[in-house]
Coordinates of C-alpha atoms and ligand atoms in Angstrom, one line a residue:
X523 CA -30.7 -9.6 -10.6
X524 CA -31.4 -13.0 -9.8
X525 CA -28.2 -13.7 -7.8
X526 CA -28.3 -9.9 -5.9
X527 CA -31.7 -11.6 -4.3
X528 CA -30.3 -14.9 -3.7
X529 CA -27.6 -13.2 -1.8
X530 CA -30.5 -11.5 0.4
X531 CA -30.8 -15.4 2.3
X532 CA -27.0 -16.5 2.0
X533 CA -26.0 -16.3 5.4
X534 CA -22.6 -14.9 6.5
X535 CA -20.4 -14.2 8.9
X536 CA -22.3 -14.7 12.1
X537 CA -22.5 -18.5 11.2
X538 CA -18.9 -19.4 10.4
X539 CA -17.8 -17.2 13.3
X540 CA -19.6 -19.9 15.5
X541 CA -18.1 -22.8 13.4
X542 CA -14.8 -22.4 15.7
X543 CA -16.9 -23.8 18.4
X544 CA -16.4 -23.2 22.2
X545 CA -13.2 -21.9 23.2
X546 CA -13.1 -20.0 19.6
X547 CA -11.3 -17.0 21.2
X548 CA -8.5 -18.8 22.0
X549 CA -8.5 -20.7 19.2
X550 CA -8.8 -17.7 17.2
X551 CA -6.0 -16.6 19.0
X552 CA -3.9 -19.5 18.2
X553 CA -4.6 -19.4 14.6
X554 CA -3.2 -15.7 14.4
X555 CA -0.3 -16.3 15.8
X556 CA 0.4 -19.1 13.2
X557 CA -0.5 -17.2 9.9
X558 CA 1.3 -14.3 11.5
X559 CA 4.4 -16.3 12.2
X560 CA 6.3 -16.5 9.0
X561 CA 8.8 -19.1 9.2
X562 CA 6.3 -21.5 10.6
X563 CA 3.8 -20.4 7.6
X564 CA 6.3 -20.6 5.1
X565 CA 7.9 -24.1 6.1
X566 CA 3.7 -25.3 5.8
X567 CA 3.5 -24.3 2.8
X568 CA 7.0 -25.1 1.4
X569 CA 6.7 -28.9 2.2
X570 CA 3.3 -28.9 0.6
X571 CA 5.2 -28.7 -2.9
X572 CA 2.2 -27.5 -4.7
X573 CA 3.7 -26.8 -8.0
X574 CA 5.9 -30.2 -7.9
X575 CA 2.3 -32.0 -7.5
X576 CA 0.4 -29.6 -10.0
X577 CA 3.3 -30.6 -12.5
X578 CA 3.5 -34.7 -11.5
X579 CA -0.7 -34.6 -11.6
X580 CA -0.7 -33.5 -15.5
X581 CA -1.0 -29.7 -14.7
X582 CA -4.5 -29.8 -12.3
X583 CA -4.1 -31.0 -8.7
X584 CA -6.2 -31.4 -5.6
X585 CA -4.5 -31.0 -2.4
X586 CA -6.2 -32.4 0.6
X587 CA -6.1 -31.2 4.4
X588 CA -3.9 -28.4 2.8
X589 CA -3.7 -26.3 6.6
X590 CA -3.4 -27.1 10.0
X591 CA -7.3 -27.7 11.1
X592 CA -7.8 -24.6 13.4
X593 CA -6.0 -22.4 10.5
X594 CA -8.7 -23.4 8.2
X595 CA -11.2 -22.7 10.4
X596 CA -9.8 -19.3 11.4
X597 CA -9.4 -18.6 7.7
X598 CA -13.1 -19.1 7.6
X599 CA -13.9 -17.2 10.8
X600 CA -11.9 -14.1 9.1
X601 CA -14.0 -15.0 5.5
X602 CA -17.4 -15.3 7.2
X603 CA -17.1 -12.2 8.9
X604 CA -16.4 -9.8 6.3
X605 CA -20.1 -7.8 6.2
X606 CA -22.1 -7.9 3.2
X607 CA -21.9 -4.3 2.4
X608 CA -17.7 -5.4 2.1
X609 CA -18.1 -7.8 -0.6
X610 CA -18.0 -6.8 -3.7
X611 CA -20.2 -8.1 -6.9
X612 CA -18.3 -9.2 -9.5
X613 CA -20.6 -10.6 -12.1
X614 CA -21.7 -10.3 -16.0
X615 CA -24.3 -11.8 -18.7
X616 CA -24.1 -13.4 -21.5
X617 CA -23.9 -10.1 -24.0
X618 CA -22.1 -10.6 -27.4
X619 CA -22.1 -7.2 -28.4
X620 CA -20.0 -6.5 -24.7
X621 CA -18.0 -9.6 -25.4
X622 CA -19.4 -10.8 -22.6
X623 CA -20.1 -14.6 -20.6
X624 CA -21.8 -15.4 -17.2
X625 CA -20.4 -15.2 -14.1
X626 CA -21.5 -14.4 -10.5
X627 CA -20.4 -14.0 -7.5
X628 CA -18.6 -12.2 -4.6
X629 CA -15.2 -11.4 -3.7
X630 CA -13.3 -8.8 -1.4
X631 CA -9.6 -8.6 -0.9
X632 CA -9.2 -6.0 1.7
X633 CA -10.9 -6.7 5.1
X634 CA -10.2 -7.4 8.4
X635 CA -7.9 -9.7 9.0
X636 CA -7.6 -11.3 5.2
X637 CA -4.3 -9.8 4.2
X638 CA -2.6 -12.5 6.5
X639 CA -4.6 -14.9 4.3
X640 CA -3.7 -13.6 1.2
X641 CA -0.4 -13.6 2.2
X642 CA -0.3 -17.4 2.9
X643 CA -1.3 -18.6 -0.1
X644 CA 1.6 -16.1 -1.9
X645 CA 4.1 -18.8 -0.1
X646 CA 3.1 -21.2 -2.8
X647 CA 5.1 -19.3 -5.1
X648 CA 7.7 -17.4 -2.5
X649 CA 9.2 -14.0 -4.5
X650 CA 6.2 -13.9 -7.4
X651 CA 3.7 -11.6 -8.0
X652 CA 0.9 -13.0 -7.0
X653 CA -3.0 -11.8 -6.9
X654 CA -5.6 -13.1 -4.2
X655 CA -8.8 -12.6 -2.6
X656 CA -11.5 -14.2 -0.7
X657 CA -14.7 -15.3 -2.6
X658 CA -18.0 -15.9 -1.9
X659 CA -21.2 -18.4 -4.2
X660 CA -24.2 -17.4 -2.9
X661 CA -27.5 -19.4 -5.1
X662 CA -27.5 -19.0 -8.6
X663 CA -23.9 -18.4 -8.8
X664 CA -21.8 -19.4 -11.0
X665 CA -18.4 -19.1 -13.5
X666 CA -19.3 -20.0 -17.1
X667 CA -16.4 -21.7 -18.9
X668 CA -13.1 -19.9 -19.1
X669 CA -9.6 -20.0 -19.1
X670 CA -8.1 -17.9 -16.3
X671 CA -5.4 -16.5 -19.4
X672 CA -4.7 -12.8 -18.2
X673 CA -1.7 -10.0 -18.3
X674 CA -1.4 -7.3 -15.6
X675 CA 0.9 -4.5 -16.0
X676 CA 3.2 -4.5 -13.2
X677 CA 4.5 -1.4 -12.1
X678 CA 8.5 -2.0 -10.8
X679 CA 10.2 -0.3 -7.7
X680 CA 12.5 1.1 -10.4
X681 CA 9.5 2.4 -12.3
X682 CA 9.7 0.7 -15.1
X683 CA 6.4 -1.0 -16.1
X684 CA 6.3 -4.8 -17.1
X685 CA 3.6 -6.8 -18.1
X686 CA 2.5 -10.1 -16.4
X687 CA 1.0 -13.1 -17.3
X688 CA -1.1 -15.3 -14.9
X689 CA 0.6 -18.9 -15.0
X690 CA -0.8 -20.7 -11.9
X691 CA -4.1 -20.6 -10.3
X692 CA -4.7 -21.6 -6.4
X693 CA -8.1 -22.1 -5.0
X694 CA -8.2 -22.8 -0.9
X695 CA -12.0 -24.2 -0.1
X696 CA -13.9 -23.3 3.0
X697 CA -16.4 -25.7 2.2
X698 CA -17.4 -28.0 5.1
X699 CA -19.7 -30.8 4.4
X700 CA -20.3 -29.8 0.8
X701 CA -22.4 -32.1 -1.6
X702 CA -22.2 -32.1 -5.3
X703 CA -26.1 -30.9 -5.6
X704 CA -25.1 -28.0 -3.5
X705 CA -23.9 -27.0 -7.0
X706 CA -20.8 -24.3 -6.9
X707 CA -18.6 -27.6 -8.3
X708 CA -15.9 -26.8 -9.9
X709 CA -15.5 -28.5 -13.6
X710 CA -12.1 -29.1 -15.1
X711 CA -12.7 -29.2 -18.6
X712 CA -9.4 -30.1 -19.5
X713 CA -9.0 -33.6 -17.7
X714 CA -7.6 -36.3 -20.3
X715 CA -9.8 -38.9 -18.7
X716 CA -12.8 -36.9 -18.4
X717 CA -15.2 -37.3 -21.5
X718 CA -14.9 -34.6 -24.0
X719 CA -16.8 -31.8 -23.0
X720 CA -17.6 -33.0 -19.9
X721 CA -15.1 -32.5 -17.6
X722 CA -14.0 -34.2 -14.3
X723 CA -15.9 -32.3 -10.8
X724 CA -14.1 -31.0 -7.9
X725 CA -16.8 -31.1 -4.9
X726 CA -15.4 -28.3 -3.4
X727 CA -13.8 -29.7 0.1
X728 CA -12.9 -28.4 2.7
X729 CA -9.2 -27.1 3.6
X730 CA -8.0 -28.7 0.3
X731 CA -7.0 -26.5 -2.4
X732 CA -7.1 -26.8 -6.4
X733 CA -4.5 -25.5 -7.9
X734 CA -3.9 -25.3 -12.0
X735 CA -1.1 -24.1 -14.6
X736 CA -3.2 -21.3 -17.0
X737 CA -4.4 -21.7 -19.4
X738 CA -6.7 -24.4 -18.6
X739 CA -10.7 -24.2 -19.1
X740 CA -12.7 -25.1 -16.2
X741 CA -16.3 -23.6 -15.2
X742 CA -18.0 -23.2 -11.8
X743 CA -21.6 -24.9 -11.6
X744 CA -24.7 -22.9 -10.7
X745 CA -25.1 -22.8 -7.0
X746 CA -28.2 -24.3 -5.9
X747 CA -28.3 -23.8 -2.3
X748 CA -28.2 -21.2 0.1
X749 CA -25.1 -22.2 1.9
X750 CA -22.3 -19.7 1.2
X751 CA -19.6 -21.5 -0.5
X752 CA -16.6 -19.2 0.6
X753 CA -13.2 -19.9 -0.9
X754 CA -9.9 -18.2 -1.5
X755 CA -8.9 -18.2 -4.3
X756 CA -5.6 -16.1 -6.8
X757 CA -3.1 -16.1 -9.3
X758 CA 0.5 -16.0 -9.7
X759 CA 1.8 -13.9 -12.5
X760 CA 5.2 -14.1 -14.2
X761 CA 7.0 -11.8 -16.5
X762 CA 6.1 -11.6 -20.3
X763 CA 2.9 -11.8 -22.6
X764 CA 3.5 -15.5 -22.5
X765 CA 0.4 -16.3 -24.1
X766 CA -1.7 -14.8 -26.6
X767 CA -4.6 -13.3 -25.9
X768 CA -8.2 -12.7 -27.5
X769 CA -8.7 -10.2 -30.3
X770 CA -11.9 -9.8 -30.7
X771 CA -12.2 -12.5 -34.2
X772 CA -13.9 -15.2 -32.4
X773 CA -16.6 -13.7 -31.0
X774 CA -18.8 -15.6 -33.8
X775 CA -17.1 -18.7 -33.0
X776 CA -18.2 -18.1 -29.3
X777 CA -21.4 -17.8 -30.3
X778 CA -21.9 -20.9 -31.8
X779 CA -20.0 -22.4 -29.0
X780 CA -22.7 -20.7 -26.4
X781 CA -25.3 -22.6 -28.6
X782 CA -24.0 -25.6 -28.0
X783 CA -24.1 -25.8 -24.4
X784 CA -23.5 -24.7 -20.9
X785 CA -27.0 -23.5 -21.3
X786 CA -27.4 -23.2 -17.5
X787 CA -25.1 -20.2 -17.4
X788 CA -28.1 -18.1 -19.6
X789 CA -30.1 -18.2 -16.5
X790 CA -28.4 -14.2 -15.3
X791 CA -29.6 -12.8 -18.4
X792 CA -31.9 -10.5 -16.6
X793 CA -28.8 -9.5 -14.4
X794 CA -27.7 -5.6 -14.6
X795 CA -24.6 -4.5 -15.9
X796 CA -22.8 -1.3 -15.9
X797 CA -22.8 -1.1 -19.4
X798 CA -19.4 0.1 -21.1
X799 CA -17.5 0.7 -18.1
X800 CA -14.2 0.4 -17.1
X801 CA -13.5 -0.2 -13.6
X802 CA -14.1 2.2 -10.9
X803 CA -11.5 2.4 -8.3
X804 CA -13.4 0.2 -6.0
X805 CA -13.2 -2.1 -8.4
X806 CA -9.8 -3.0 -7.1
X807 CA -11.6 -4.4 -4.1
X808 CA -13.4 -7.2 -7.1
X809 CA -11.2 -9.8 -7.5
X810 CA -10.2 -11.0 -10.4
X811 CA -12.4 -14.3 -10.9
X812 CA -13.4 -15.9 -14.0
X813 CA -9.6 -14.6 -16.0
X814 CA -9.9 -11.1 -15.3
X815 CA -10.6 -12.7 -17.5
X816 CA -12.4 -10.7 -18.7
X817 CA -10.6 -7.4 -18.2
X818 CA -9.5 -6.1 -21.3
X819 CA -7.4 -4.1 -23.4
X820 CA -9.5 -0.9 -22.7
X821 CA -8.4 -0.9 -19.6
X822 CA -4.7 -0.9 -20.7
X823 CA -5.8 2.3 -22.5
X824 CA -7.0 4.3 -19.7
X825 CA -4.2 3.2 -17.5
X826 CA -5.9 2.2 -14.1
X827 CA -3.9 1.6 -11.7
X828 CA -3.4 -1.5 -10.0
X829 CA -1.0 -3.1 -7.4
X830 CA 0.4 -7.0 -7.4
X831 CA 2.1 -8.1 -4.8
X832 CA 5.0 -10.2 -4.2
X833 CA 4.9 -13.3 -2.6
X834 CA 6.8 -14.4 0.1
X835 CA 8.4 -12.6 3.2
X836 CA 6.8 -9.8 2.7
X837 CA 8.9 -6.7 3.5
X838 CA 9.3 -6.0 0.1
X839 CA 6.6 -4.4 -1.5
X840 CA 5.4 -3.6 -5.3
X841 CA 3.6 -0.4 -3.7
X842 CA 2.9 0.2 -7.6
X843 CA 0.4 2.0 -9.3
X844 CA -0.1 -0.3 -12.2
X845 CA -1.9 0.5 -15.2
X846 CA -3.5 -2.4 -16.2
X847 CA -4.1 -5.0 -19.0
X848 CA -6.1 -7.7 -18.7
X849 CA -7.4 -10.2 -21.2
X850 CA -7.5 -13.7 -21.6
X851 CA -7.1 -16.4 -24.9
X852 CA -9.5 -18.6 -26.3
X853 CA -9.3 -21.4 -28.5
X854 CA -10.9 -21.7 -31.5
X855 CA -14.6 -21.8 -30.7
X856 CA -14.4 -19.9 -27.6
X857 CA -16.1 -17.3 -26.5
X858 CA -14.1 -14.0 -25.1
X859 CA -14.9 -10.9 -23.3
X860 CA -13.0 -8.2 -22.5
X861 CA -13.6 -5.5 -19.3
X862 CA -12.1 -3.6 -16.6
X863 CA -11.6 -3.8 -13.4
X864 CA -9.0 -3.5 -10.9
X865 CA -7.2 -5.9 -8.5
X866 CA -5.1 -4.3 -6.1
X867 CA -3.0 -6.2 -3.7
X868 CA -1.9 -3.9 -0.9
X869 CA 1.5 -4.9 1.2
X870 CA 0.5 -7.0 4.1
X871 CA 1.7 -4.9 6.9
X872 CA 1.8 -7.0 9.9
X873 CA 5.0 -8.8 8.3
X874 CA 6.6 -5.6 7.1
X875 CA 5.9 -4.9 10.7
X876 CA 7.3 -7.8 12.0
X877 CA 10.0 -7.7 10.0
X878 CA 11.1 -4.6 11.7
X879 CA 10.6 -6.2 14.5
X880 CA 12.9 -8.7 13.9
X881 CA 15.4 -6.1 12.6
X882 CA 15.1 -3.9 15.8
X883 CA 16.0 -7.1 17.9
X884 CA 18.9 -7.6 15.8
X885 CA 17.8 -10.8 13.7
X886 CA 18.5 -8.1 10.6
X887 CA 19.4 -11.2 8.7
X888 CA 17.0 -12.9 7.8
X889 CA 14.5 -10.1 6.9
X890 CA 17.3 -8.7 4.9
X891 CA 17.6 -12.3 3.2
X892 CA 13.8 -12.0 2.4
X893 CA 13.8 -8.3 0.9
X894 CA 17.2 -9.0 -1.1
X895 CA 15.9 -12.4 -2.6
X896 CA 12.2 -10.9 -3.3
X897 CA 14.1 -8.0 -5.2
X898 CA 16.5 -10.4 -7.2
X899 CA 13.4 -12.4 -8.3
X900 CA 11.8 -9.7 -9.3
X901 CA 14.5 -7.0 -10.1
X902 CA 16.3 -9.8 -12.1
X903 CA 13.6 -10.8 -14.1
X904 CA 13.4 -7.5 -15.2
X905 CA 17.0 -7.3 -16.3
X906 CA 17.7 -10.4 -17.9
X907 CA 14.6 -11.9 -19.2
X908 CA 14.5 -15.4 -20.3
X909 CA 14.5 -15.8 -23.9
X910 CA 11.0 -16.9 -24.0
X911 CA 10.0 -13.6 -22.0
X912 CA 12.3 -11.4 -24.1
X913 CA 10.2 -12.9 -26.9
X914 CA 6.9 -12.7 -25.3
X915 CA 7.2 -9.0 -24.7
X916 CA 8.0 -8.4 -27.9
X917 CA 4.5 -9.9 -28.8
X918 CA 5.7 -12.1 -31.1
X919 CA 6.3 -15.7 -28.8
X920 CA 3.2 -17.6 -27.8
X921 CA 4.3 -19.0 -24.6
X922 CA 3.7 -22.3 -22.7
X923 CA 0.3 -21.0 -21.5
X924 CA -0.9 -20.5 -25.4
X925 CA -2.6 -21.9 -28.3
X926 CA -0.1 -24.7 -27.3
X927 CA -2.9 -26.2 -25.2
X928 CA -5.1 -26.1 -28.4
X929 CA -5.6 -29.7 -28.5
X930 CA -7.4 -29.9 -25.2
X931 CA -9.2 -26.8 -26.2
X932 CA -10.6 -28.7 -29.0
X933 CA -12.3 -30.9 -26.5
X934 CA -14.4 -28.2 -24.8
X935 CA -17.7 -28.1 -25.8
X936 CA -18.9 -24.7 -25.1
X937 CA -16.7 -22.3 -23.3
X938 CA -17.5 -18.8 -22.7
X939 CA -15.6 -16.5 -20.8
X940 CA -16.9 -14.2 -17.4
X941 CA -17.8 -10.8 -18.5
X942 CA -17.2 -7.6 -17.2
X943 CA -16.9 -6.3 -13.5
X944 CA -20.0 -4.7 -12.2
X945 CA -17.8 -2.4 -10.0
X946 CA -19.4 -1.0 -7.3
X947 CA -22.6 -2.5 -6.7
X948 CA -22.7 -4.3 -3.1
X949 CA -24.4 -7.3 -2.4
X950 CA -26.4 -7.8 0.4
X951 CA -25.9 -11.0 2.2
X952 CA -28.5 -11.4 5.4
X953 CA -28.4 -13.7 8.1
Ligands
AKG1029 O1 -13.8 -21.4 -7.1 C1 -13.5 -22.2 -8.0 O2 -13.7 -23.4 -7.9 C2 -12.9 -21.7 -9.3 C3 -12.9 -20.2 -9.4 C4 -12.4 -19.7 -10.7 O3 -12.4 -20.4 -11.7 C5 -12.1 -18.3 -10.9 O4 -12.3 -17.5 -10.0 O5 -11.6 -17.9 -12.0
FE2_1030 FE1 -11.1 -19.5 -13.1

């Protein structure tokens, strides 16, 4: 409960809409026509090479001034104005019996103007599926330690259903002027030079972004302040089980590891949870945070539908219904949870739109490039699988994202994964 009345005195919308300054509406105006303009977007974020750097920087990198100036701050003008009743809790205690670890905070993905954000960030990874939303640390919140490790089950145009596994996570800050005892620091407990257990911060900073190969454990620190700490932040998915994930054995072992530390995260015992429940349908609104992570096998079961999208271009869409799978892995001594929720990724439509556009004034090429090479990504995944995806799906392959990082995991002191999606309640953030 602690964290719902935090969120009463976490100031939104009104605030970063401001932070444009005079002249905002032009530079509002400016900053639409560049996220909407997709060859200019998509040559940004091509030359940024994040997976080349992520890759050269021992699979964690930190990406500084990541976006032109005035497209950050028009990313946080679109952020700060979603309303409070928009945002959507995603948080969880500490509950062994549910399987559960802390986490809190907020996240949306559908609101005005966010879809050509969410869109963006699916250039990293042009043609993938892809899962993002906007997210908002209000005081107390947090991510306990966790892994990101998650499958979706992707529904294809051909019908055929696929499961996905998150391989790359991306987190854009919104964080101006941000100081380390504002808390909401993010902790990469996987850093080879860190000390054991300790992890190396990220100070969240402004227009940079974090981005990581999953599985990797990292933790979000307690917010301590009333400042919002808004970020976006997503997955990409690829074909295959290519990791394993939790079964349910080393909840003991997660115990013990909860014993040993990360105490701080205790602090939203008192905090309600729906108790057994799979997501609701406006759980798809919830993002995925601390490795959908949480979201489990039962929701495999009951089939909930769900909707990735593809990254890049954009005229292609997986308009799926997905029923879902999500869990994540642990190490040894790590604690899991399973839940439900949803995460569905609706088609942006304004480049579908301008795609037609574009077709209608007879530049039919390149749109058609777009949808034909989105399809072959995906489409040819699905017919010829890599060996290691072949194997994956056939359960039997633990894949680069698996107990292969079990050394590192080693090192983590007490890791705990997010629990389960509250669903439907709505925070309420006043000015
Ligand atoms: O916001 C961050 O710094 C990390 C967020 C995160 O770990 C998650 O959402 O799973
Ligand atoms: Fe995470």
């Amino acid at each position: 409960m602690e964290h719902i009345f935090y969120r009463l005195f976490c100031p939104g919308g009104f605030r970063a809409r401001l932070s444009m300054g005079r002249g905002s509406d032009k530079a509002f105006a400016a900053y639409e026509r560049w996220i909407n303009n997709y060859r200019v977007a998509s040559l940004w974020i091509a030359q940024k090479h994040v997976e080349r750097a992520v890759d050269a920087n021992g699979g964690l990198v930190r990406l500084e001034n990541f976006l032109p100036e005035f497209v950050a701050e028009g990313i946080l003008s679109t952020v700060g104005a979603v309303s409070d009743e928009q945002w959507n809790d995603t948080s969880a205690n500490t509950d062994y019996r549910q399987n559960n670890i802390s986490h809190s905070f907020s996240s949306v993905k559908h609101a005005k103007g966010l879809d050509a954000v969410v869109r963006l960030f699916s250039l990293v990874r042009p043609g993938s599926l892809n899962s993002f939303s906007a997210a908002k640390y209000c005081k107390t919140d947090h991510i306990a330690p966790h892994d990101d490790r998650a499958y979706a089950q992707v529904k294809l145009d051909s019908g055929r259903i696929i499961t996905a596994s998150r391989t790359l996570a991306v987190i854009f800050y919104l964080t101006r002027d941000w100081r380390e005892e504002y808390g909401g620091v993010l902790i990469d407990l996987e850093d080879p030079t860190a000390p054991p257990g300790v992890g190396r911060k990220y100070v969240p900073l402004w227009n940079s972004v974090v981005a990581f190969r999953v599985p990797r454990y990292h933790a979000v620190t307690p917010m301590t302040t009333n400042r919002p700490r808004y970020s976006i932040f997503g997955w990409f998915l690829e074909p295959g089980r290519l990791y394993e994930l939790y079964r349910g054995e080393d909840a003991e072992s997660g115990k013990e590891a909860d014993r040993q530390g990360a105490g701080q995260h205790k602090r939203h015992a008192g905090a309600k949870r729906k108790s057994g429940g799979l997501g609701t349908a406006d759980d798809a609104e919830t993002a995925p945070g601390p490795g959908a992570a949480g979201r489990g096998v039962e929701t495999a079961v009951t089939g909930e539908a769900d909707t990735l999208q593809l990254g890049s271009g954009a005229q292609h869409e997986m308009s799926q219904k997905l029923s879902r799978t999500n869990a994540t892995q642990h190490g040894p001594r790590v604690k899991r949870q399973r839940n439900a929720d949803m995460d569905r990724t609706e088609v942006e439509p304004s480049w579908r739109r301008s795609a037609k556009q574009r077709q209608s004034r007879g530049h039919r090429q390149n749109s058609a490039w777009q949808h034909q090479q989105q399809e072959e990504d995906i489409m040819g995944q699905e017919r010829r699988p890599s060996n290691a995806i072949q194997g994956a799906v056939g359960g039997t392959v633990k894949g680069r994202g698996g107990l292969g990082s079990e050394t590192a995991l080693g090192r983590v002191r007490a890791a705990r994964l997010p629990g389960r999606w509250q669903g439907r309640r709505k925070h309420m953030c006043v000015q």
